[in-house]
mmCIF file of C-alpha atoms and ligand atoms in Angstrom:
data_model
loop_
_atom_site.group_PDB
_atom_site.id
_atom_site.type_symbol
_atom_site.label_atom_id
_atom_site.label_comp_id
_atom_site.label_asym_id
_atom_site.label_seq_id
_atom_site.Cartn_x
_atom_site.Cartn_y
_atom_site.Cartn_z
ATOM 1 C CA MET A 1 55.722 -76.019 127.633
ATOM 2 C CA ALA A 2 56.137 -79.768 127.282
ATOM 3 C CA ASP A 3 55.870 -81.527 123.938
ATOM 4 C CA THR A 4 55.320 -78.419 121.925
ATOM 5 C CA VAL A 5 55.477 -78.492 118.131
ATOM 6 C CA LEU A 6 57.064 -75.395 116.635
ATOM 7 C CA VAL A 7 56.016 -74.538 113.090
ATOM 8 C CA THR A 8 58.358 -72.060 111.416
ATOM 9 C CA GLY A 9 56.680 -70.240 108.544
ATOM 10 C CA GLY A 10 53.484 -70.829 110.496
ATOM 11 C CA ALA A 11 51.696 -67.954 108.756
ATOM 12 C CA GLY A 12 52.356 -69.530 105.360
ATOM 13 C CA PHE A 13 50.348 -71.522 102.852
ATOM 14 C CA ILE A 14 51.375 -74.894 104.331
ATOM 15 C CA GLY A 15 52.482 -73.823 107.836
ATOM 16 C CA ALA A 16 49.143 -72.232 108.798
ATOM 17 C CA PRO A 17 46.841 -75.187 107.956
ATOM 18 C CA LEU A 18 49.398 -77.560 109.461
ATOM 19 C CA ALA A 19 49.371 -75.579 112.723
ATOM 20 C CA ARG A 20 45.549 -75.606 112.644
ATOM 21 C CA ARG A 21 45.466 -79.381 112.179
ATOM 22 C CA LEU A 22 48.002 -79.966 114.986
ATOM 23 C CA ALA A 23 46.097 -77.716 117.385
ATOM 24 C CA ASP A 24 42.759 -79.314 116.470
ATOM 25 C CA ARG A 25 44.046 -82.774 117.317
ATOM 26 C CA GLY A 26 45.242 -81.534 120.709
ATOM 27 C CA ASP A 27 48.955 -80.827 120.173
ATOM 28 C CA ARG A 28 50.509 -77.753 121.724
ATOM 29 C CA VAL A 29 51.617 -75.603 118.822
ATOM 30 C CA VAL A 30 53.565 -72.384 118.482
ATOM 31 C CA THR A 31 53.958 -70.693 115.116
ATOM 32 C CA PHE A 32 56.852 -68.470 114.092
ATOM 33 C CA ASP A 33 56.888 -66.206 111.060
ATOM 34 C CA ARG A 34 57.912 -62.742 110.008
ATOM 35 C CA GLU A 35 54.247 -62.211 109.117
ATOM 36 C CA PRO A 36 51.460 -61.835 111.705
ATOM 37 C CA ALA A 37 49.460 -64.761 113.113
ATOM 38 C CA ARG A 38 46.918 -66.551 110.936
ATOM 39 C CA HIS A 39 45.116 -68.136 113.919
ATOM 40 C CA ALA A 40 43.981 -66.087 116.916
ATOM 41 C CA ASP A 41 43.993 -69.126 119.228
ATOM 42 C CA ILE A 42 47.498 -70.447 118.415
ATOM 43 C CA PRO A 43 50.471 -68.755 120.116
ATOM 44 C CA HIS A 44 52.490 -66.927 117.486
ATOM 45 C CA ILE A 45 55.898 -65.305 117.614
ATOM 46 C CA VAL A 46 56.871 -62.754 114.995
ATOM 47 C CA GLY A 47 60.529 -62.833 114.059
ATOM 48 C CA ASP A 48 63.104 -63.285 111.347
ATOM 49 C CA ILE A 49 64.708 -66.677 110.847
ATOM 50 C CA THR A 50 67.869 -65.011 109.511
ATOM 51 C CA SER A 51 68.496 -63.474 112.938
ATOM 52 C CA ARG A 52 70.582 -65.859 114.997
ATOM 53 C CA ALA A 53 69.628 -64.084 118.227
ATOM 54 C CA GLU A 54 65.894 -64.177 117.463
ATOM 55 C CA VAL A 55 65.968 -67.856 116.573
ATOM 56 C CA ARG A 56 67.950 -68.720 119.680
ATOM 57 C CA GLU A 57 65.480 -66.785 121.843
ATOM 58 C CA LEU A 58 62.578 -68.491 120.053
ATOM 59 C CA ILE A 59 63.896 -71.981 120.798
ATOM 60 C CA GLU A 60 64.614 -71.098 124.419
ATOM 61 C CA ARG A 61 61.129 -69.677 124.862
ATOM 62 C CA VAL A 62 59.230 -72.492 123.153
ATOM 63 C CA SER A 63 61.482 -75.442 124.057
ATOM 64 C CA PRO A 64 59.989 -77.521 121.231
ATOM 65 C CA ALA A 65 59.903 -81.310 121.203
ATOM 66 C CA ALA A 66 59.421 -81.206 117.437
ATOM 67 C CA ILE A 67 59.927 -78.596 114.751
ATOM 68 C CA VAL A 68 58.345 -78.415 111.326
ATOM 69 C CA HIS A 69 60.468 -75.990 109.340
ATOM 70 C CA THR A 70 58.463 -74.342 106.564
ATOM 71 C CA ALA A 71 59.860 -70.784 106.656
ATOM 72 C CA ALA A 72 61.520 -70.087 103.339
ATOM 73 C CA VAL A 73 61.698 -67.941 100.260
ATOM 74 C CA VAL A 74 59.661 -70.223 98.040
ATOM 75 C CA GLY A 75 59.718 -70.911 94.338
ATOM 76 C CA VAL A 76 62.022 -70.775 91.346
ATOM 77 C CA ALA A 77 60.783 -67.355 90.196
ATOM 78 C CA ALA A 78 61.483 -65.855 93.627
ATOM 79 C CA SER A 79 65.042 -67.164 93.565
ATOM 80 C CA VAL A 80 66.360 -65.445 90.456
ATOM 81 C CA GLY A 81 67.645 -61.889 90.032
ATOM 82 C CA ALA A 82 67.170 -59.789 93.143
ATOM 83 C CA GLY A 83 65.659 -62.766 94.931
ATOM 84 C CA LEU A 84 68.804 -64.873 94.872
ATOM 85 C CA MET A 85 70.478 -63.388 97.949
ATOM 86 C CA PRO A 86 67.317 -63.501 100.129
ATOM 87 C CA THR A 87 66.831 -67.121 98.997
ATOM 88 C CA VAL A 88 70.340 -67.968 100.182
ATOM 89 C CA GLN A 89 69.979 -65.989 103.395
ATOM 90 C CA VAL A 90 66.539 -67.199 104.447
ATOM 91 C CA ASN A 91 66.689 -70.779 103.194
ATOM 92 C CA ILE A 92 70.289 -71.690 103.954
ATOM 93 C CA ALA A 93 71.454 -69.334 106.725
ATOM 94 C CA GLY A 94 67.980 -69.354 108.337
ATOM 95 C CA SER A 95 67.984 -73.167 108.461
ATOM 96 C CA VAL A 96 71.473 -73.202 109.965
ATOM 97 C CA ASN A 97 70.309 -70.757 112.645
ATOM 98 C CA LEU A 98 67.486 -73.141 113.461
ATOM 99 C CA PHE A 99 69.699 -76.250 113.491
ATOM 100 C CA GLU A 100 72.286 -74.582 115.735
ATOM 101 C CA ALA A 101 69.696 -73.237 118.167
ATOM 102 C CA ALA A 102 67.937 -76.618 118.365
ATOM 103 C CA LEU A 103 71.206 -78.401 119.126
ATOM 104 C CA GLU A 104 72.311 -75.828 121.636
ATOM 105 C CA HIS A 105 69.025 -75.990 123.536
ATOM 106 C CA GLY A 106 68.490 -79.743 123.266
ATOM 107 C CA GLY A 107 65.262 -81.683 123.733
ATOM 108 C CA VAL A 108 64.203 -81.635 120.070
ATOM 109 C CA ARG A 109 63.128 -85.146 119.098
ATOM 110 C CA ARG A 110 62.478 -84.471 115.410
ATOM 111 C CA ILE A 111 63.111 -81.602 113.027
ATOM 112 C CA LEU A 112 61.211 -81.962 109.807
ATOM 113 C CA ASP A 113 62.339 -79.742 106.939
ATOM 114 C CA LEU A 114 60.120 -79.096 103.918
ATOM 115 C CA SER A 115 62.156 -79.641 100.780
ATOM 116 C CA SER A 116 61.122 -79.647 97.143
ATOM 117 C CA GLU A 117 61.082 -81.562 93.849
ATOM 118 C CA GLU A 118 63.497 -78.844 92.704
ATOM 119 C CA TYR A 119 66.092 -80.717 94.792
ATOM 120 C CA TYR A 120 66.273 -83.339 92.035
ATOM 121 C CA GLY A 121 66.544 -81.084 88.985
ATOM 122 C CA ASP A 122 65.559 -83.009 85.836
ATOM 123 C CA PHE A 123 63.785 -86.229 86.789
ATOM 124 C CA ALA A 124 65.695 -89.157 85.301
ATOM 125 C CA GLU A 125 62.652 -91.440 85.540
ATOM 126 C CA GLU A 126 59.064 -91.722 86.745
ATOM 127 C CA PRO A 127 58.088 -92.409 89.391
ATOM 128 C CA LEU A 128 61.165 -90.873 90.993
ATOM 129 C CA GLY A 129 62.437 -92.314 94.286
ATOM 130 C CA GLU A 130 64.334 -90.506 97.021
ATOM 131 C CA ASP A 131 67.693 -92.045 96.117
ATOM 132 C CA ALA A 132 67.686 -90.465 92.655
ATOM 133 C CA PRO A 133 70.589 -88.076 92.155
ATOM 134 C CA ALA A 134 70.232 -84.472 93.251
ATOM 135 C CA ALA A 135 71.064 -82.166 90.353
ATOM 136 C CA PRO A 136 69.107 -78.958 90.964
ATOM 137 C CA ILE A 137 69.105 -76.396 88.159
ATOM 138 C CA SER A 138 67.448 -73.389 89.826
ATOM 139 C CA PRO A 139 68.846 -71.234 92.649
ATOM 140 C CA TYR A 140 65.776 -72.245 94.689
ATOM 141 C CA GLY A 141 66.478 -75.954 94.116
ATOM 142 C CA ILE A 142 70.141 -75.420 94.918
ATOM 143 C CA SER A 143 69.159 -73.754 98.216
ATOM 144 C CA LYS A 144 66.916 -76.716 99.088
ATOM 145 C CA PHE A 145 69.708 -79.134 98.186
ATOM 146 C CA ALA A 146 72.164 -77.186 100.365
ATOM 147 C CA VAL A 147 69.783 -77.274 103.333
ATOM 148 C CA GLU A 148 69.286 -81.025 102.944
ATOM 149 C CA ARG A 149 73.044 -81.638 102.777
ATOM 150 C CA LEU A 150 73.567 -79.439 105.826
ATOM 151 C CA GLY A 151 70.728 -81.272 107.534
ATOM 152 C CA ARG A 152 72.446 -84.557 106.803
ATOM 153 C CA TYR A 153 75.692 -83.199 108.268
ATOM 154 C CA TYR A 154 73.846 -81.997 111.372
ATOM 155 C CA ALA A 155 72.194 -85.403 111.694
ATOM 156 C CA GLU A 156 75.210 -87.601 111.096
ATOM 157 C CA VAL A 157 77.926 -85.541 112.758
ATOM 158 C CA ARG A 158 76.102 -83.439 115.316
ATOM 159 C CA GLY A 159 73.212 -85.726 116.242
ATOM 160 C CA LEU A 160 70.319 -83.492 115.173
ATOM 161 C CA PRO A 161 67.203 -85.602 114.394
ATOM 162 C CA TYR A 162 66.771 -84.055 110.922
ATOM 163 C CA VAL A 163 64.462 -85.399 108.243
ATOM 164 C CA ALA A 164 63.600 -83.858 104.868
ATOM 165 C CA VAL A 165 60.132 -84.114 103.370
ATOM 166 C CA ARG A 166 60.242 -83.358 99.650
ATOM 167 C CA LEU A 167 57.025 -81.878 98.334
ATOM 168 C CA SER A 168 55.951 -81.309 94.766
ATOM 169 C CA TRP A 169 53.501 -78.680 93.494
ATOM 170 C CA VAL A 170 50.972 -78.240 96.286
ATOM 171 C CA PHE A 171 47.671 -76.459 95.657
ATOM 172 C CA GLY A 172 44.799 -75.442 97.887
ATOM 173 C CA PRO A 173 43.255 -72.445 99.664
ATOM 174 C CA ASP A 174 45.327 -69.265 100.094
ATOM 175 C CA PHE A 175 48.035 -70.230 97.630
ATOM 176 C CA PRO A 176 50.292 -67.150 97.737
ATOM 177 C CA ARG A 177 51.825 -67.211 94.247
ATOM 178 C CA ALA A 178 50.560 -67.258 90.649
ATOM 179 C CA ARG A 179 50.789 -70.905 89.628
ATOM 180 C CA LEU A 180 48.817 -73.728 88.083
ATOM 181 C CA PRO A 181 46.323 -75.133 88.758
ATOM 182 C CA GLU A 182 45.191 -72.234 91.007
ATOM 183 C CA THR A 183 45.379 -69.608 88.217
ATOM 184 C CA TRP A 184 43.323 -71.752 85.823
ATOM 185 C CA LEU A 185 40.766 -72.520 88.545
ATOM 186 C CA GLN A 186 40.488 -68.795 89.340
ATOM 187 C CA ASP A 187 39.926 -68.137 85.616
ATOM 188 C CA ALA A 188 37.303 -70.886 85.491
ATOM 189 C CA ALA A 189 35.476 -69.378 88.474
ATOM 190 C CA GLU A 190 35.588 -65.910 86.873
ATOM 191 C CA GLY A 191 34.421 -67.152 83.457
ATOM 192 C CA ARG A 192 37.735 -66.234 81.809
ATOM 193 C CA THR A 193 39.622 -68.205 79.161
ATOM 194 C CA SER A 194 43.203 -68.974 80.167
ATOM 195 C CA ALA A 195 46.280 -68.793 77.969
ATOM 196 C CA LEU A 196 49.712 -70.361 78.304
ATOM 197 C CA ALA A 197 52.095 -69.965 75.379
ATOM 198 C CA ARG A 198 54.333 -72.909 76.392
ATOM 199 C CA GLY A 199 53.970 -75.771 78.840
ATOM 200 C CA GLY A 200 51.441 -78.360 77.629
ATOM 201 C CA ASP A 201 54.016 -81.162 77.888
ATOM 202 C CA GLN A 202 55.279 -80.191 81.350
ATOM 203 C CA ARG A 203 54.599 -82.989 83.809
ATOM 204 C CA ILE A 204 54.076 -82.369 87.516
ATOM 205 C CA ASP A 205 53.035 -84.379 90.560
ATOM 206 C CA PHE A 206 50.259 -82.157 91.962
ATOM 207 C CA THR A 207 49.281 -82.612 95.618
ATOM 208 C CA TYR A 208 46.272 -81.254 97.434
ATOM 209 C CA LEU A 209 47.115 -79.231 100.548
ATOM 210 C CA ALA A 210 44.983 -81.408 102.843
ATOM 211 C CA ASP A 211 46.985 -84.476 101.798
ATOM 212 C CA VAL A 212 50.277 -82.662 102.375
ATOM 213 C CA VAL A 213 49.222 -81.830 105.936
ATOM 214 C CA GLU A 214 48.395 -85.504 106.592
ATOM 215 C CA GLY A 215 51.696 -86.632 105.076
ATOM 216 C CA ILE A 216 53.648 -84.257 107.311
ATOM 217 C CA LEU A 217 51.822 -85.690 110.336
ATOM 218 C CA ALA A 218 52.731 -89.234 109.228
ATOM 219 C CA VAL A 219 56.434 -88.332 109.251
ATOM 220 C CA LEU A 220 56.143 -86.311 112.440
ATOM 221 C CA ASP A 221 54.349 -89.110 114.304
ATOM 222 C CA ALA A 222 56.336 -92.127 113.082
ATOM 223 C CA PRO A 223 57.971 -93.772 116.112
ATOM 224 C CA ALA A 224 61.191 -94.334 114.166
ATOM 225 C CA LEU A 225 62.380 -93.201 110.754
ATOM 226 C CA GLU A 226 64.594 -95.360 108.581
ATOM 227 C CA HIS A 227 65.366 -92.644 106.080
ATOM 228 C CA ARG A 228 66.660 -89.102 105.995
ATOM 229 C CA ALA A 229 64.265 -88.029 103.198
ATOM 230 C CA TYR A 230 60.674 -88.786 102.192
ATOM 231 C CA ASN A 231 58.837 -87.837 99.003
ATOM 232 C CA LEU A 232 55.376 -86.478 99.757
ATOM 233 C CA ALA A 233 53.007 -86.023 96.828
ATOM 234 C CA SER A 234 50.183 -87.871 95.070
ATOM 235 C CA GLY A 235 52.400 -90.380 93.280
ATOM 236 C CA THR A 236 50.829 -89.465 89.913
ATOM 237 C CA GLY A 237 52.374 -87.425 87.130
ATOM 238 C CA THR A 238 50.079 -85.135 85.133
ATOM 239 C CA SER A 239 50.920 -83.045 82.087
ATOM 240 C CA MET A 240 49.534 -79.519 81.857
ATOM 241 C CA ARG A 241 47.476 -80.725 78.907
ATOM 242 C CA GLU A 242 45.959 -83.466 81.083
ATOM 243 C CA LEU A 243 45.416 -80.902 83.843
ATOM 244 C CA ALA A 244 43.483 -78.734 81.376
ATOM 245 C CA GLU A 245 41.345 -81.734 80.379
ATOM 246 C CA ALA A 246 40.611 -82.495 84.041
ATOM 247 C CA ILE A 247 39.567 -78.889 84.708
ATOM 248 C CA ARG A 248 37.386 -78.906 81.583
ATOM 249 C CA ARG A 249 35.594 -81.981 82.931
ATOM 250 C CA ILE A 250 34.643 -80.143 86.127
ATOM 251 C CA ALA A 251 34.143 -76.697 84.505
ATOM 252 C CA PRO A 252 33.006 -77.402 80.906
ATOM 253 C CA GLU A 253 32.562 -73.699 80.128
ATOM 254 C CA TRP A 254 36.263 -72.996 80.777
ATOM 255 C CA ASP A 255 38.977 -73.305 78.142
ATOM 256 C CA VAL A 256 42.678 -72.634 77.700
ATOM 257 C CA GLU A 257 44.884 -71.748 74.759
ATOM 258 C CA LEU A 258 47.841 -73.978 75.517
ATOM 259 C CA GLY A 259 51.159 -74.272 73.699
ATOM 260 C CA ASP A 260 53.408 -77.339 73.643
ATOM 261 C CA GLY A 261 56.725 -77.935 75.376
ATOM 262 C CA GLY A 262 57.953 -77.460 78.913
ATOM 263 C CA LEU A 263 57.098 -74.585 81.230
ATOM 264 C CA GLU A 264 59.104 -71.460 81.766
ATOM 265 C CA LEU A 265 59.044 -70.595 85.493
ATOM 266 C CA ALA A 266 60.542 -67.125 85.067
ATOM 267 C CA PRO A 267 61.657 -65.289 81.930
ATOM 268 C CA GLY A 268 64.487 -67.397 80.503
ATOM 269 C CA VAL A 269 64.278 -70.003 83.291
ATOM 270 C CA ARG A 270 63.009 -73.368 82.071
ATOM 271 C CA ALA A 271 61.313 -75.772 84.451
ATOM 272 C CA ALA A 272 63.163 -79.003 85.088
ATOM 273 C CA ARG A 273 61.697 -82.224 83.660
ATOM 274 C CA LYS A 274 59.391 -83.420 86.427
ATOM 275 C CA GLY A 275 56.606 -85.904 87.000
ATOM 276 C CA ALA A 276 55.391 -88.550 89.417
ATOM 277 C CA TYR A 277 57.106 -89.167 92.713
ATOM 278 C CA ASP A 278 57.547 -92.666 94.049
ATOM 279 C CA ILE A 279 55.768 -92.357 97.388
ATOM 280 C CA SER A 280 56.241 -95.908 98.683
ATOM 281 C CA ARG A 281 58.524 -94.764 101.524
ATOM 282 C CA ILE A 282 55.963 -92.430 103.026
ATOM 283 C CA ARG A 283 53.155 -94.898 102.319
ATOM 284 C CA ALA A 284 55.006 -97.319 104.613
ATOM 285 C CA LEU A 285 54.532 -94.716 107.393
ATOM 286 C CA GLY A 286 50.765 -94.870 106.909
ATOM 287 C CA TYR A 287 50.277 -91.973 104.485
ATOM 288 C CA ALA A 288 47.896 -92.405 101.589
ATOM 289 C CA PRO A 289 46.656 -89.508 99.448
ATOM 290 C CA SER A 290 42.919 -89.214 99.892
ATOM 291 C CA TYR A 291 42.263 -86.909 96.932
ATOM 292 C CA GLY A 292 42.547 -87.921 93.305
ATOM 293 C CA LEU A 293 43.445 -84.951 91.089
ATOM 294 C CA GLU A 294 39.922 -84.420 89.790
ATOM 295 C CA ASP A 295 38.381 -84.548 93.301
ATOM 296 C CA ALA A 296 40.980 -82.082 94.539
ATOM 297 C CA LEU A 297 40.342 -79.709 91.617
ATOM 298 C CA ARG A 298 36.588 -79.936 92.187
ATOM 299 C CA ASP A 299 37.001 -79.221 95.894
ATOM 300 C CA ARG A 300 39.282 -76.264 95.249
ATOM 301 C CA LEU A 301 37.003 -74.807 92.544
ATOM 302 C CA ALA A 302 34.049 -75.026 94.947
ATOM 303 C CA GLY A 303 36.212 -73.242 97.546
ATOM 304 C CA ILE A 304 37.086 -70.455 95.094
ATOM 305 C CA ARG A 305 33.405 -70.015 94.188
ATOM 306 C CA GLU A 306 32.554 -69.764 97.894
ATOM 307 C CA GLU A 307 35.353 -67.246 98.497
ATOM 308 C CA ARG A 308 33.952 -65.139 95.629
ATOM 309 C CA THR A 309 30.446 -65.215 97.079
ATOM 310 C CA ASP A 310 31.743 -64.245 100.534
ATOM 311 C CA ALA A 311 33.853 -61.362 99.194
HETATM 312 N N1 NAD B 401 53.889 -74.909 98.055
HETATM 313 C C1 NAD B 401 54.531 -75.818 97.350
HETATM 314 O O1 NAD B 401 54.059 -76.267 96.299
HETATM 315 C C2 NAD B 401 55.872 -76.329 97.810
HETATM 316 C C3 NAD B 401 56.514 -77.275 97.002
HETATM 317 C C4 NAD B 401 57.762 -77.756 97.412
HETATM 318 C C5 NAD B 401 58.311 -77.313 98.603
HETATM 319 N N2 NAD B 401 57.651 -76.378 99.356
HETATM 320 C C6 NAD B 401 58.284 -75.933 100.593
HETATM 321 O O2 NAD B 401 57.332 -75.883 101.639
HETATM 322 C C7 NAD B 401 57.660 -74.826 102.541
HETATM 323 C C8 NAD B 401 56.456 -73.912 102.767
HETATM 324 O O3 NAD B 401 56.072 -73.351 101.510
HETATM 325 P P1 NAD B 401 54.704 -72.553 101.327
HETATM 326 O O4 NAD B 401 54.181 -72.926 99.991
HETATM 327 O O5 NAD B 401 53.860 -72.702 102.537
HETATM 328 O O6 NAD B 401 55.265 -71.074 101.193
HETATM 329 P P2 NAD B 401 54.835 -69.711 101.940
HETATM 330 O O7 NAD B 401 55.589 -68.628 101.246
HETATM 331 O O8 NAD B 401 53.362 -69.583 102.020
HETATM 332 O O9 NAD B 401 55.379 -69.933 103.400
HETATM 333 C C9 NAD B 401 56.659 -69.598 103.821
HETATM 334 C C10 NAD B 401 56.524 -68.762 105.085
HETATM 335 O O10 NAD B 401 57.837 -68.442 105.526
HETATM 336 C C11 NAD B 401 57.801 -67.123 106.015
HETATM 337 N N3 NAD B 401 59.142 -66.525 105.952
HETATM 338 C C12 NAD B 401 59.834 -66.189 104.846
HETATM 339 N N4 NAD B 401 60.981 -65.608 105.198
HETATM 340 C C13 NAD B 401 61.024 -65.591 106.552
HETATM 341 C C14 NAD B 401 61.963 -65.113 107.496
HETATM 342 N N5 NAD B 401 63.097 -64.502 107.108
HETATM 343 N N6 NAD B 401 61.708 -65.276 108.808
HETATM 344 C C15 NAD B 401 60.555 -65.841 109.224
HETATM 345 N N7 NAD B 401 59.611 -66.304 108.363
HETATM 346 C C16 NAD B 401 59.859 -66.184 107.041
HETATM 347 C C17 NAD B 401 56.845 -66.389 105.098
HETATM 348 O O11 NAD B 401 56.355 -65.197 105.706
HETATM 349 C C18 NAD B 401 55.770 -67.442 104.859
HETATM 350 O O12 NAD B 401 54.694 -67.311 105.759
HETATM 351 C C19 NAD B 401 58.877 -74.121 101.955
HETATM 352 O O13 NAD B 401 60.058 -74.613 102.540
HETATM 353 C C20 NAD B 401 58.826 -74.526 100.509
HETATM 354 O O14 NAD B 401 60.111 -74.484 99.917
HETATM 355 C C21 NAD B 401 56.449 -75.881 98.988
#
């Protein structure tokens, strides 16, 4: 298969719509995931990224020209307690398996790794650029940081064409975890009042899934890349209180009891100080977010209402 794009984590929240978009525009795509296929018409290989043999066989079989690496244990909550070791194994060892197999096989022109705002830890400023210091505070963020540093080693010493794309809170259809704004939108669609004891002052750069897919394509398609990392988000910071106001504007019957302060992402685990990304680097590659927050929330709420009617 010539010029195939391999999407690891291709059954996931971001991987599946990305694979759909690539296939729809005419790219050859293969997805890889430990979960079954999300698209009947896209070749899918079930396997475990932590298995060196399986990943090596995958790369030999697919012979990808490009890889978008989205397979991971995702989120701060998933990375604490019993989740810490799987986070290390899947995110760090799994990525190394992929890097090694890609190098060994050859022919990979770009390997794009999805990283996170957790890489930075507490944002020192807003908007935050890619050269800001990395000081992750959660095991998840530390795993993302480790993968990026390994990626840089593989790029600079071993010649792997690695690039990191740092996302911030993405929302859209089929979001697999309980997180804002999806939970509040679900409540709004169900006619429930929401409650959040702490978090009104937490700032986040929210990005709509459709924009994330386009941003990934911009990095994937760029003829040359000047940087090893690109922020990909909306470029706007929004507090949870402002998020609540935006949802109230599109669903006036909904309300939330919202406390002040920062968010807690798991019991006893505070969220880092976050906010707007500086997205000028990725803008220079032709990316521009097409959804403002309110449009994205409206679109997603309409989607949830449709899903409820179909169910
Ligand atoms: N969703 C966000 O807001 C967000 C924000 C920042 C970064 N990211 C990053 O984007 C990437 C994709 O996240 P997502 O939101 O689509 O998460 P997701 O959980 O929906 O997707 C991850 C996929 O990886 C697969 N996977 C996990 N372990 C595996 C293994 N051992 N072998 C093979 N497949 C395995 C899962 O089955 C899943 O389909 C991740 O790297 C994540 O860290 C996401």
